[in-house]
Amino acid sequence: MGSLQKTAACLLFLSIFSSASHGQLATFICSDVKTEYNKTATISCISSKKITNVFVKRCENCNKQTSCLESVINTWAGKNSSEEGRIRLVLQHNVSEVHIQEVKATDEGGYKWHLHSEAGERDGCTTLEITAPETEPNLTRNGTKLTCLSPLGHRQREIHWFDGHGTNLTGSASLVSEEAEGGLTSLTSTLHEKSNLTASEYCCTVLYDVHTKRNKTKCLSAHKAVADYLHFTSTTDPESPKTMKEHVATILVLLFLVLCSFAAVLYYKYRQRDERAQENVLNQEV
């Protein structure tokens, strides 16, 4: 009887240990996601067994627990979507997917999840990265004021100024940041040309990633800037490129007429000399 009790106790212990081990060996795979701005992002997690409950919380940073704010998905509370369905859960057997439609810059960051399956449960955090549009900067000049506009992009991007020799002029510029659509920002940097700050060329560089140095640059020649400004206004400057062409054409015509007159004079003199020579020959013959 004692041996039977020992055997039953061993079987019960093995059963409990097996169940605990089975729960600890539950596997979940969740990967980071990178999506373009205004597209649909899908954060997916795969389990070795059927997933029964999902809890997802928004965090600014996965490494900072205090940065986690609101829960977007909580099946225990019957919350399978949020923001009027823009963020929703698609749960199919062992695959859990959180779809975020028309992603905004404010959606970027960490998503802390707690998954519960038939094989156990686990916590984790994935990162969603949003790639904002990288448009070329708009560089204009009005007198001594140069303006560089980067209409849409992340808050982290920067605007730098350089002259034609690569000298950094950013310290002499002023920057204004304005909120744009979808959590993006609009940056406007203004550089005023001073007596000690003159160059033949000015370049505006929008730096999108500090680590990879990914950027877009646009340059403007000081001389070309003046020509463009005159071209796009209604002023009739006599020294504009079009008037100069007319002056050149007039000079060429006058030069041609002078040459023709000179040739006519030479021809007339040559003709007179020839006629006099013929008259002398006739007189000698007589």
C-alpha atoms as a PDB file:
ATOM      1  CA  MET A   1       0.000   0.000   0.000  1.00  0.00           C
ATOM      2  CA  GLY A   2       2.843   2.301   0.819  1.00  0.00           C
ATOM      3  CA  SER A   3       4.498   1.565  -2.520  1.00  0.00           C
ATOM      4  CA  LEU A   4       1.242   2.398  -4.328  1.00  0.00           C
ATOM      5  CA  GLN A   5       1.035   5.770  -2.526  1.00  0.00           C
ATOM      6  CA  LYS A   6       4.628   6.519  -3.426  1.00  0.00           C
ATOM      7  CA  THR A   7       3.969   5.597  -7.044  1.00  0.00           C
ATOM      8  CA  ALA A   8       0.852   7.826  -7.158  1.00  0.00           C
ATOM      9  CA  ALA A   9       2.761  10.693  -5.558  1.00  0.00           C
ATOM     10  CA  CYS A  10       5.549  10.316  -8.127  1.00  0.00           C
ATOM     11  CA  LEU A  11       3.047  10.290 -10.992  1.00  0.00           C
ATOM     12  CA  LEU A  12       1.307  13.394  -9.602  1.00  0.00           C
ATOM     13  CA  PHE A  13       4.637  15.204  -9.242  1.00  0.00           C
ATOM     14  CA  LEU A  14       5.673  14.256 -12.767  1.00  0.00           C
ATOM     15  CA  SER A  15       2.326  15.475 -14.085  1.00  0.00           C
ATOM     16  CA  ILE A  16       2.654  18.834 -12.310  1.00  0.00           C
ATOM     17  CA  PHE A  17       6.274  19.204 -13.422  1.00  0.00           C
ATOM     18  CA  SER A  18       5.348  18.294 -16.987  1.00  0.00           C
ATOM     19  CA  SER A  19       2.557  20.888 -17.024  1.00  0.00           C
ATOM     20  CA  ALA A  20       4.828  23.579 -15.603  1.00  0.00           C
ATOM     21  CA  SER A  21       7.592  22.725 -18.052  1.00  0.00           C
ATOM     22  CA  HIS A  22       5.084  22.741 -20.878  1.00  0.00           C
ATOM     23  CA  GLY A  23       4.007  26.264 -19.933  1.00  0.00           C
ATOM     24  CA  GLN A  24       7.588  27.513 -19.622  1.00  0.00           C
ATOM     25  CA  LEU A  25       8.495  26.070 -23.025  1.00  0.00           C
ATOM     26  CA  ALA A  26       5.746  28.041 -24.753  1.00  0.00           C
ATOM     27  CA  THR A  27       7.289  29.946 -27.680  1.00  0.00           C
ATOM     28  CA  PHE A  28       6.169  33.317 -29.038  1.00  0.00           C
ATOM     29  CA  ILE A  29       7.757  35.157 -31.951  1.00  0.00           C
ATOM     30  CA  CYS A  30       7.039  38.867 -32.398  1.00  0.00           C
ATOM     31  CA  SER A  31       9.123  41.028 -34.740  1.00  0.00           C
ATOM     32  CA  ASP A  32       9.730  44.752 -35.093  1.00  0.00           C
ATOM     33  CA  VAL A  33       7.907  46.544 -37.908  1.00  0.00           C
ATOM     34  CA  LYS A  34       8.915  49.338 -40.288  1.00  0.00           C
ATOM     35  CA  THR A  35       6.125  50.999 -42.303  1.00  0.00           C
ATOM     36  CA  GLU A  36       5.745  54.033 -44.530  1.00  0.00           C
ATOM     37  CA  TYR A  37       3.763  56.999 -43.309  1.00  0.00           C
ATOM     38  CA  ASN A  38       0.009  56.804 -44.054  1.00  0.00           C
ATOM     39  CA  LYS A  39       0.241  53.072 -44.907  1.00  0.00           C
ATOM     40  CA  THR A  40      -1.059  50.088 -42.884  1.00  0.00           C
ATOM     41  CA  ALA A  41       1.258  48.603 -40.255  1.00  0.00           C
ATOM     42  CA  THR A  42       0.848  45.007 -39.053  1.00  0.00           C
ATOM     43  CA  ILE A  43       2.403  43.921 -35.761  1.00  0.00           C
ATOM     44  CA  SER A  44       2.224  40.126 -35.712  1.00  0.00           C
ATOM     45  CA  CYS A  45       3.017  37.532 -33.028  1.00  0.00           C
ATOM     46  CA  ILE A  46       3.129  33.777 -33.624  1.00  0.00           C
ATOM     47  CA  SER A  47       2.776  31.166 -30.879  1.00  0.00           C
ATOM     48  CA  SER A  48       3.510  27.454 -30.851  1.00  0.00           C
ATOM     49  CA  LYS A  49      -0.066  26.900 -29.632  1.00  0.00           C
ATOM     50  CA  LYS A  50      -3.434  28.585 -30.048  1.00  0.00           C
ATOM     51  CA  ILE A  51      -3.508  32.139 -28.683  1.00  0.00           C
ATOM     52  CA  THR A  52      -6.508  32.772 -26.445  1.00  0.00           C
ATOM     53  CA  ASN A  53      -6.008  36.298 -25.102  1.00  0.00           C
ATOM     54  CA  VAL A  54      -4.027  39.372 -26.146  1.00  0.00           C
ATOM     55  CA  PHE A  55      -3.136  42.539 -24.271  1.00  0.00           C
ATOM     56  CA  VAL A  56      -1.251  45.340 -26.095  1.00  0.00           C
ATOM     57  CA  LYS A  57      -0.163  48.656 -24.599  1.00  0.00           C
ATOM     58  CA  ARG A  58       1.359  51.709 -26.287  1.00  0.00           C
ATOM     59  CA  CYS A  59       4.800  52.796 -25.068  1.00  0.00           C
ATOM     60  CA  GLU A  60       7.077  55.570 -26.221  1.00  0.00           C
ATOM     61  CA  ASN A  61      10.065  53.356 -25.469  1.00  0.00           C
ATOM     62  CA  CYS A  62      10.156  49.618 -24.772  1.00  0.00           C
ATOM     63  CA  ASN A  63      13.038  50.067 -22.325  1.00  0.00           C
ATOM     64  CA  LYS A  64      11.134  52.563 -20.163  1.00  0.00           C
ATOM     65  CA  GLN A  65       8.212  51.131 -18.253  1.00  0.00           C
ATOM     66  CA  THR A  66       6.997  54.601 -17.279  1.00  0.00           C
ATOM     67  CA  SER A  67       6.580  55.528 -20.955  1.00  0.00           C
ATOM     68  CA  CYS A  68       3.738  53.023 -21.417  1.00  0.00           C
ATOM     69  CA  LEU A  69       0.432  54.872 -21.525  1.00  0.00           C
ATOM     70  CA  GLU A  70      -2.816  53.498 -22.897  1.00  0.00           C
ATOM     71  CA  SER A  71      -3.868  49.983 -23.859  1.00  0.00           C
ATOM     72  CA  VAL A  72      -4.955  49.617 -27.493  1.00  0.00           C
ATOM     73  CA  ILE A  73      -6.016  45.958 -27.302  1.00  0.00           C
ATOM     74  CA  ASN A  74      -7.326  43.987 -24.294  1.00  0.00           C
ATOM     75  CA  THR A  75      -9.319  40.841 -25.075  1.00  0.00           C
ATOM     76  CA  TRP A  76      -9.837  40.169 -21.358  1.00  0.00           C
ATOM     77  CA  ALA A  77     -11.868  43.401 -21.256  1.00  0.00           C
ATOM     78  CA  GLY A  78     -13.492  42.776 -24.635  1.00  0.00           C
ATOM     79  CA  LYS A  79     -11.483  45.535 -26.312  1.00  0.00           C
ATOM     80  CA  ASN A  80     -10.523  44.187 -29.736  1.00  0.00           C
ATOM     81  CA  SER A  81     -10.136  47.588 -31.412  1.00  0.00           C
ATOM     82  CA  SER A  82      -9.506  51.266 -30.649  1.00  0.00           C
ATOM     83  CA  GLU A  83      -9.650  54.715 -32.243  1.00  0.00           C
ATOM     84  CA  GLU A  84     -12.928  53.854 -33.992  1.00  0.00           C
ATOM     85  CA  GLY A  85     -11.464  50.767 -35.613  1.00  0.00           C
ATOM     86  CA  ARG A  86      -8.242  52.330 -36.940  1.00  0.00           C
ATOM     87  CA  ILE A  87      -6.343  49.935 -34.648  1.00  0.00           C
ATOM     88  CA  ARG A  88      -7.833  46.432 -34.528  1.00  0.00           C
ATOM     89  CA  LEU A  89      -6.915  42.878 -33.568  1.00  0.00           C
ATOM     90  CA  VAL A  90      -7.044  39.944 -35.971  1.00  0.00           C
ATOM     91  CA  LEU A  91      -6.709  36.688 -34.025  1.00  0.00           C
ATOM     92  CA  GLN A  92      -6.454  33.426 -35.974  1.00  0.00           C
ATOM     93  CA  HIS A  93      -5.497  30.282 -34.027  1.00  0.00           C
ATOM     94  CA  ASN A  94      -1.791  30.740 -33.170  1.00  0.00           C
ATOM     95  CA  VAL A  95      -1.308  34.066 -34.998  1.00  0.00           C
ATOM     96  CA  SER A  96      -2.096  37.436 -33.430  1.00  0.00           C
ATOM     97  CA  GLU A  97      -2.025  40.532 -35.658  1.00  0.00           C
ATOM     98  CA  VAL A  98      -2.581  44.161 -34.673  1.00  0.00           C
ATOM     99  CA  HIS A  99      -3.450  46.226 -37.749  1.00  0.00           C
ATOM    100  CA  ILE A 100      -2.870  49.991 -37.607  1.00  0.00           C
ATOM    101  CA  GLN A 101      -4.410  51.751 -40.592  1.00  0.00           C
ATOM    102  CA  GLU A 102      -3.110  55.048 -41.998  1.00  0.00           C
ATOM    103  CA  VAL A 103      -0.191  55.136 -39.583  1.00  0.00           C
ATOM    104  CA  LYS A 104       0.818  58.508 -38.209  1.00  0.00           C
ATOM    105  CA  ALA A 105       4.089  59.738 -36.792  1.00  0.00           C
ATOM    106  CA  THR A 106       2.517  59.542 -33.334  1.00  0.00           C
ATOM    107  CA  ASP A 107       2.038  55.767 -33.777  1.00  0.00           C
ATOM    108  CA  GLU A 108       5.782  55.253 -33.776  1.00  0.00           C
ATOM    109  CA  GLY A 109       7.333  53.698 -30.705  1.00  0.00           C
ATOM    110  CA  GLY A 110       7.001  50.534 -28.621  1.00  0.00           C
ATOM    111  CA  TYR A 111       4.073  48.147 -28.275  1.00  0.00           C
ATOM    112  CA  LYS A 112       4.204  46.054 -25.115  1.00  0.00           C
ATOM    113  CA  TRP A 113       2.185  42.843 -25.393  1.00  0.00           C
ATOM    114  CA  HIS A 114       1.060  40.051 -23.086  1.00  0.00           C
ATOM    115  CA  LEU A 115      -0.008  36.896 -24.903  1.00  0.00           C
ATOM    116  CA  HIS A 116      -1.805  33.927 -23.366  1.00  0.00           C
ATOM    117  CA  SER A 117      -2.013  30.616 -25.183  1.00  0.00           C
ATOM    118  CA  GLU A 118      -2.818  26.982 -24.450  1.00  0.00           C
ATOM    119  CA  ALA A 119       0.907  26.427 -23.964  1.00  0.00           C
ATOM    120  CA  GLY A 120       1.438  29.277 -21.493  1.00  0.00           C
ATOM    121  CA  GLU A 121       1.906  33.038 -21.521  1.00  0.00           C
ATOM    122  CA  ARG A 122       4.614  35.579 -22.139  1.00  0.00           C
ATOM    123  CA  ASP A 123       5.372  39.326 -22.093  1.00  0.00           C
ATOM    124  CA  GLY A 124       7.369  41.214 -24.690  1.00  0.00           C
ATOM    125  CA  CYS A 125       7.712  44.452 -26.623  1.00  0.00           C
ATOM    126  CA  THR A 126       8.017  45.265 -30.325  1.00  0.00           C
ATOM    127  CA  THR A 127       8.986  48.532 -31.987  1.00  0.00           C
ATOM    128  CA  LEU A 128       7.089  50.242 -34.789  1.00  0.00           C
ATOM    129  CA  GLU A 129       9.160  52.565 -36.970  1.00  0.00           C
ATOM    130  CA  ILE A 130       7.448  55.023 -39.315  1.00  0.00           C
ATOM    131  CA  THR A 131       9.330  56.238 -42.393  1.00  0.00           C
ATOM    132  CA  ALA A 132       8.083  59.745 -43.099  1.00  0.00           C
ATOM    133  CA  PRO A 133       8.188  61.315 -46.588  1.00  0.00           C
ATOM    134  CA  GLU A 134      11.601  62.685 -47.522  1.00  0.00           C
ATOM    135  CA  THR A 135      10.866  65.539 -49.901  1.00  0.00           C
ATOM    136  CA  GLU A 136      13.461  67.890 -51.324  1.00  0.00           C
ATOM    137  CA  PRO A 137      13.795  71.181 -49.451  1.00  0.00           C
ATOM    138  CA  ASN A 138      12.434  74.343 -51.027  1.00  0.00           C
ATOM    139  CA  LEU A 139      15.220  76.935 -51.118  1.00  0.00           C
ATOM    140  CA  THR A 140      14.416  80.557 -51.998  1.00  0.00           C
ATOM    141  CA  ARG A 141      16.120  83.925 -51.748  1.00  0.00           C
ATOM    142  CA  ASN A 142      14.625  87.379 -51.307  1.00  0.00           C
ATOM    143  CA  GLY A 143      17.297  90.046 -51.177  1.00  0.00           C
ATOM    144  CA  THR A 144      19.689  89.086 -48.379  1.00  0.00           C
ATOM    145  CA  LYS A 145      17.270  86.599 -46.785  1.00  0.00           C
ATOM    146  CA  LEU A 146      17.523  82.897 -47.683  1.00  0.00           C
ATOM    147  CA  THR A 147      14.710  80.560 -46.659  1.00  0.00           C
ATOM    148  CA  CYS A 148      14.792  76.749 -46.591  1.00  0.00           C
ATOM    149  CA  LEU A 149      11.462  74.940 -46.168  1.00  0.00           C
ATOM    150  CA  SER A 150      11.065  71.239 -45.341  1.00  0.00           C
ATOM    151  CA  PRO A 151       7.263  70.824 -45.446  1.00  0.00           C
ATOM    152  CA  LEU A 152       6.686  67.351 -43.943  1.00  0.00           C
ATOM    153  CA  GLY A 153       8.783  65.022 -41.819  1.00  0.00           C
ATOM    154  CA  HIS A 154       9.703  63.671 -38.391  1.00  0.00           C
ATOM    155  CA  ARG A 155      10.478  65.932 -35.472  1.00  0.00           C
ATOM    156  CA  GLN A 156      13.971  64.424 -35.274  1.00  0.00           C
ATOM    157  CA  ARG A 157      15.167  65.790 -38.606  1.00  0.00           C
ATOM    158  CA  GLU A 158      17.481  68.804 -38.788  1.00  0.00           C
ATOM    159  CA  ILE A 159      18.263  71.617 -41.237  1.00  0.00           C
ATOM    160  CA  HIS A 160      21.882  72.657 -41.823  1.00  0.00           C
ATOM    161  CA  TRP A 161      23.372  75.477 -43.921  1.00  0.00           C
ATOM    162  CA  PHE A 162      26.687  75.388 -45.816  1.00  0.00           C
ATOM    163  CA  ASP A 163      28.465  77.711 -48.216  1.00  0.00           C
ATOM    164  CA  GLY A 164      30.179  76.670 -51.432  1.00  0.00           C
ATOM    165  CA  HIS A 165      33.368  75.783 -49.527  1.00  0.00           C
ATOM    166  CA  GLY A 166      31.578  73.488 -47.050  1.00  0.00           C
ATOM    167  CA  THR A 167      31.653  75.928 -44.132  1.00  0.00           C
ATOM    168  CA  ASN A 168      28.801  75.291 -41.680  1.00  0.00           C
ATOM    169  CA  LEU A 169      26.573  78.378 -41.388  1.00  0.00           C
ATOM    170  CA  THR A 170      23.795  76.768 -39.300  1.00  0.00           C
ATOM    171  CA  GLY A 171      24.686  78.800 -36.206  1.00  0.00           C
ATOM    172  CA  SER A 172      23.718  81.995 -38.013  1.00  0.00           C
ATOM    173  CA  ALA A 173      20.249  80.706 -39.009  1.00  0.00           C
ATOM    174  CA  SER A 174      16.913  80.687 -37.156  1.00  0.00           C
ATOM    175  CA  LEU A 175      14.542  77.696 -37.134  1.00  0.00           C
ATOM    176  CA  VAL A 176      10.748  77.570 -36.792  1.00  0.00           C
ATOM    177  CA  SER A 177       8.899  74.252 -36.310  1.00  0.00           C
ATOM    178  CA  GLU A 178       5.151  73.921 -36.860  1.00  0.00           C
ATOM    179  CA  GLU A 179       2.820  70.968 -36.320  1.00  0.00           C
ATOM    180  CA  ALA A 180       1.617  69.410 -39.572  1.00  0.00           C
ATOM    181  CA  GLU A 181      -0.832  66.618 -40.356  1.00  0.00           C
ATOM    182  CA  GLY A 182      -0.492  63.144 -38.851  1.00  0.00           C
ATOM    183  CA  GLY A 183       1.955  64.166 -36.135  1.00  0.00           C
ATOM    184  CA  LEU A 184       4.548  65.374 -38.648  1.00  0.00           C
ATOM    185  CA  THR A 185       6.241  68.774 -38.512  1.00  0.00           C
ATOM    186  CA  SER A 186       7.053  71.540 -40.966  1.00  0.00           C
ATOM    187  CA  LEU A 187      10.484  73.164 -40.597  1.00  0.00           C
ATOM    188  CA  THR A 188      11.468  76.599 -41.876  1.00  0.00           C
ATOM    189  CA  SER A 189      15.055  77.794 -41.507  1.00  0.00           C
ATOM    190  CA  THR A 190      16.040  81.388 -42.352  1.00  0.00           C
ATOM    191  CA  LEU A 191      19.573  82.621 -43.029  1.00  0.00           C
ATOM    192  CA  HIS A 192      20.342  86.343 -43.377  1.00  0.00           C
ATOM    193  CA  GLU A 193      23.340  87.286 -45.473  1.00  0.00           C
ATOM    194  CA  LYS A 194      25.569  89.758 -43.646  1.00  0.00           C
ATOM    195  CA  SER A 195      28.681  91.716 -44.517  1.00  0.00           C
ATOM    196  CA  ASN A 196      30.830  89.033 -42.897  1.00  0.00           C
ATOM    197  CA  LEU A 197      28.691  86.247 -44.362  1.00  0.00           C
ATOM    198  CA  THR A 198      28.907  86.301 -48.153  1.00  0.00           C
ATOM    199  CA  ALA A 199      29.364  83.351 -50.459  1.00  0.00           C
ATOM    200  CA  SER A 200      29.000  82.512 -54.138  1.00  0.00           C
ATOM    201  CA  GLU A 201      26.765  79.547 -53.251  1.00  0.00           C
ATOM    202  CA  TYR A 202      24.476  78.554 -50.356  1.00  0.00           C
ATOM    203  CA  CYS A 203      23.332  74.994 -49.635  1.00  0.00           C
ATOM    204  CA  CYS A 204      20.456  73.828 -47.449  1.00  0.00           C
ATOM    205  CA  THR A 205      20.679  70.240 -46.144  1.00  0.00           C
ATOM    206  CA  VAL A 206      17.757  68.423 -44.488  1.00  0.00           C
ATOM    207  CA  LEU A 207      19.198  65.633 -42.308  1.00  0.00           C
ATOM    208  CA  TYR A 208      16.635  62.844 -41.869  1.00  0.00           C
ATOM    209  CA  ASP A 209      18.740  60.358 -39.897  1.00  0.00           C
ATOM    210  CA  VAL A 210      21.600  61.406 -37.649  1.00  0.00           C
ATOM    211  CA  HIS A 211      23.094  57.878 -37.577  1.00  0.00           C
ATOM    212  CA  THR A 212      22.973  57.015 -41.291  1.00  0.00           C
ATOM    213  CA  LYS A 213      23.455  60.663 -42.385  1.00  0.00           C
ATOM    214  CA  ARG A 214      20.578  60.245 -44.845  1.00  0.00           C
ATOM    215  CA  ASN A 215      19.755  63.681 -46.250  1.00  0.00           C
ATOM    216  CA  LYS A 216      18.610  65.795 -49.165  1.00  0.00           C
ATOM    217  CA  THR A 217      20.499  68.926 -50.198  1.00  0.00           C
ATOM    218  CA  LYS A 218      19.620  71.858 -52.419  1.00  0.00           C
ATOM    219  CA  CYS A 219      22.038  74.624 -53.405  1.00  0.00           C
ATOM    220  CA  LEU A 220      21.517  78.100 -54.798  1.00  0.00           C
ATOM    221  CA  SER A 221      24.122  80.217 -56.547  1.00  0.00           C
ATOM    222  CA  ALA A 222      24.243  83.805 -55.331  1.00  0.00           C
ATOM    223  CA  HIS A 223      24.347  85.138 -58.914  1.00  0.00           C
ATOM    224  CA  LYS A 224      21.675  82.737 -60.118  1.00  0.00           C
ATOM    225  CA  ALA A 225      19.475  83.666 -57.187  1.00  0.00           C
ATOM    226  CA  VAL A 226      19.429  87.314 -58.318  1.00  0.00           C
ATOM    227  CA  ALA A 227      18.736  86.326 -61.937  1.00  0.00           C
ATOM    228  CA  ASP A 228      15.887  84.040 -60.876  1.00  0.00           C
ATOM    229  CA  TYR A 229      14.387  86.728 -58.673  1.00  0.00           C
ATOM    230  CA  LEU A 230      14.314  89.199 -61.573  1.00  0.00           C
ATOM    231  CA  HIS A 231      12.942  86.584 -63.921  1.00  0.00           C
ATOM    232  CA  PHE A 232       9.939  85.746 -61.754  1.00  0.00           C
ATOM    233  CA  THR A 233       8.939  89.340 -61.034  1.00  0.00           C
ATOM    234  CA  SER A 234       7.296  91.939 -63.251  1.00  0.00           C
ATOM    235  CA  THR A 235      10.191  94.371 -63.096  1.00  0.00           C
ATOM    236  CA  THR A 236      11.770  95.574 -66.359  1.00  0.00           C
ATOM    237  CA  ASP A 237      15.366  95.928 -65.314  1.00  0.00           C
ATOM    238  CA  PRO A 238      17.427  97.144 -68.302  1.00  0.00           C
ATOM    239  CA  GLU A 239      20.229  94.853 -67.232  1.00  0.00           C
ATOM    240  CA  SER A 240      18.095  91.718 -67.302  1.00  0.00           C
ATOM    241  CA  PRO A 241      19.402  88.760 -69.385  1.00  0.00           C
ATOM    242  CA  LYS A 242      16.791  89.323 -72.116  1.00  0.00           C
ATOM    243  CA  THR A 243      17.710  93.043 -72.621  1.00  0.00           C
ATOM    244  CA  MET A 244      21.401  92.210 -72.762  1.00  0.00           C
ATOM    245  CA  LYS A 245      20.713  89.801 -75.622  1.00  0.00           C
ATOM    246  CA  GLU A 246      18.935  92.549 -77.496  1.00  0.00           C
ATOM    247  CA  HIS A 247      21.922  94.856 -76.962  1.00  0.00           C
ATOM    248  CA  VAL A 248      24.303  92.228 -78.317  1.00  0.00           C
ATOM    249  CA  ALA A 249      22.131  91.721 -81.391  1.00  0.00           C
ATOM    250  CA  THR A 250      22.028  95.478 -82.019  1.00  0.00           C
ATOM    251  CA  ILE A 251      25.799  95.768 -81.708  1.00  0.00           C
ATOM    252  CA  LEU A 252      26.307  92.918 -84.176  1.00  0.00           C
ATOM    253  CA  VAL A 253      23.982  94.583 -86.703  1.00  0.00           C
ATOM    254  CA  LEU A 254      25.813  97.909 -86.358  1.00  0.00           C
ATOM    255  CA  LEU A 255      29.150  96.177 -86.720  1.00  0.00           C
ATOM    256  CA  PHE A 256      27.911  94.443 -89.870  1.00  0.00           C
ATOM    257  CA  LEU A 257      26.764  97.761 -91.351  1.00  0.00           C
ATOM    258  CA  VAL A 258      30.111  99.381 -90.553  1.00  0.00           C
ATOM    259  CA  LEU A 259      31.978  96.549 -92.228  1.00  0.00           C
ATOM    260  CA  CYS A 260      29.720  96.795 -95.282  1.00  0.00           C
ATOM    261  CA  SER A 261      30.310 100.558 -95.505  1.00  0.00           C
ATOM    262  CA  PHE A 262      34.064 100.087 -95.188  1.00  0.00           C
ATOM    263  CA  ALA A 263      34.003  97.444 -97.914  1.00  0.00           C
ATOM    264  CA  ALA A 264      31.967  99.757-100.178  1.00  0.00           C
ATOM    265  CA  VAL A 265      34.472 102.574 -99.651  1.00  0.00           C
ATOM    266  CA  LEU A 266      37.394 100.295-100.501  1.00  0.00           C
ATOM    267  CA  TYR A 267      35.600  99.015-103.589  1.00  0.00           C
ATOM    268  CA  TYR A 268      34.845 102.592-104.735  1.00  0.00           C
ATOM    269  CA  LYS A 269      38.469 103.660-104.284  1.00  0.00           C
ATOM    270  CA  TYR A 270      39.717 100.536-106.072  1.00  0.00           C
ATOM    271  CA  ARG A 271      37.316 101.226-108.956  1.00  0.00           C
ATOM    272  CA  GLN A 272      38.479 104.852-109.274  1.00  0.00           C
ATOM    273  CA  ARG A 273      42.106 103.799-109.306  1.00  0.00           C
ATOM    274  CA  ASP A 274      41.437 101.225-111.995  1.00  0.00           C
ATOM    275  CA  GLU A 275      39.589 103.770-114.184  1.00  0.00           C
ATOM    276  CA  ARG A 276      42.474 106.268-113.872  1.00  0.00           C
ATOM    277  CA  ALA A 277      44.969 103.585-114.886  1.00  0.00           C
ATOM    278  CA  GLN A 278      42.950 102.788-117.996  1.00  0.00           C
ATOM    279  CA  GLU A 279      42.756 106.495-118.937  1.00  0.00           C
ATOM    280  CA  ASN A 280      46.555 106.825-118.634  1.00  0.00           C
ATOM    281  CA  VAL A 281      47.053 103.837-120.918  1.00  0.00           C
ATOM    282  CA  LEU A 282      44.774 105.335-123.591  1.00  0.00           C
ATOM    283  CA  ASN A 283      46.521 108.705-123.434  1.00  0.00           C
ATOM    284  CA  GLN A 284      49.922 107.075-123.926  1.00  0.00           C
ATOM    285  CA  GLU A 285      48.656 105.161-126.959  1.00  0.00           C
ATOM    286  CA  VAL A 286      47.374 108.378-128.578  1.00  0.00           C
END
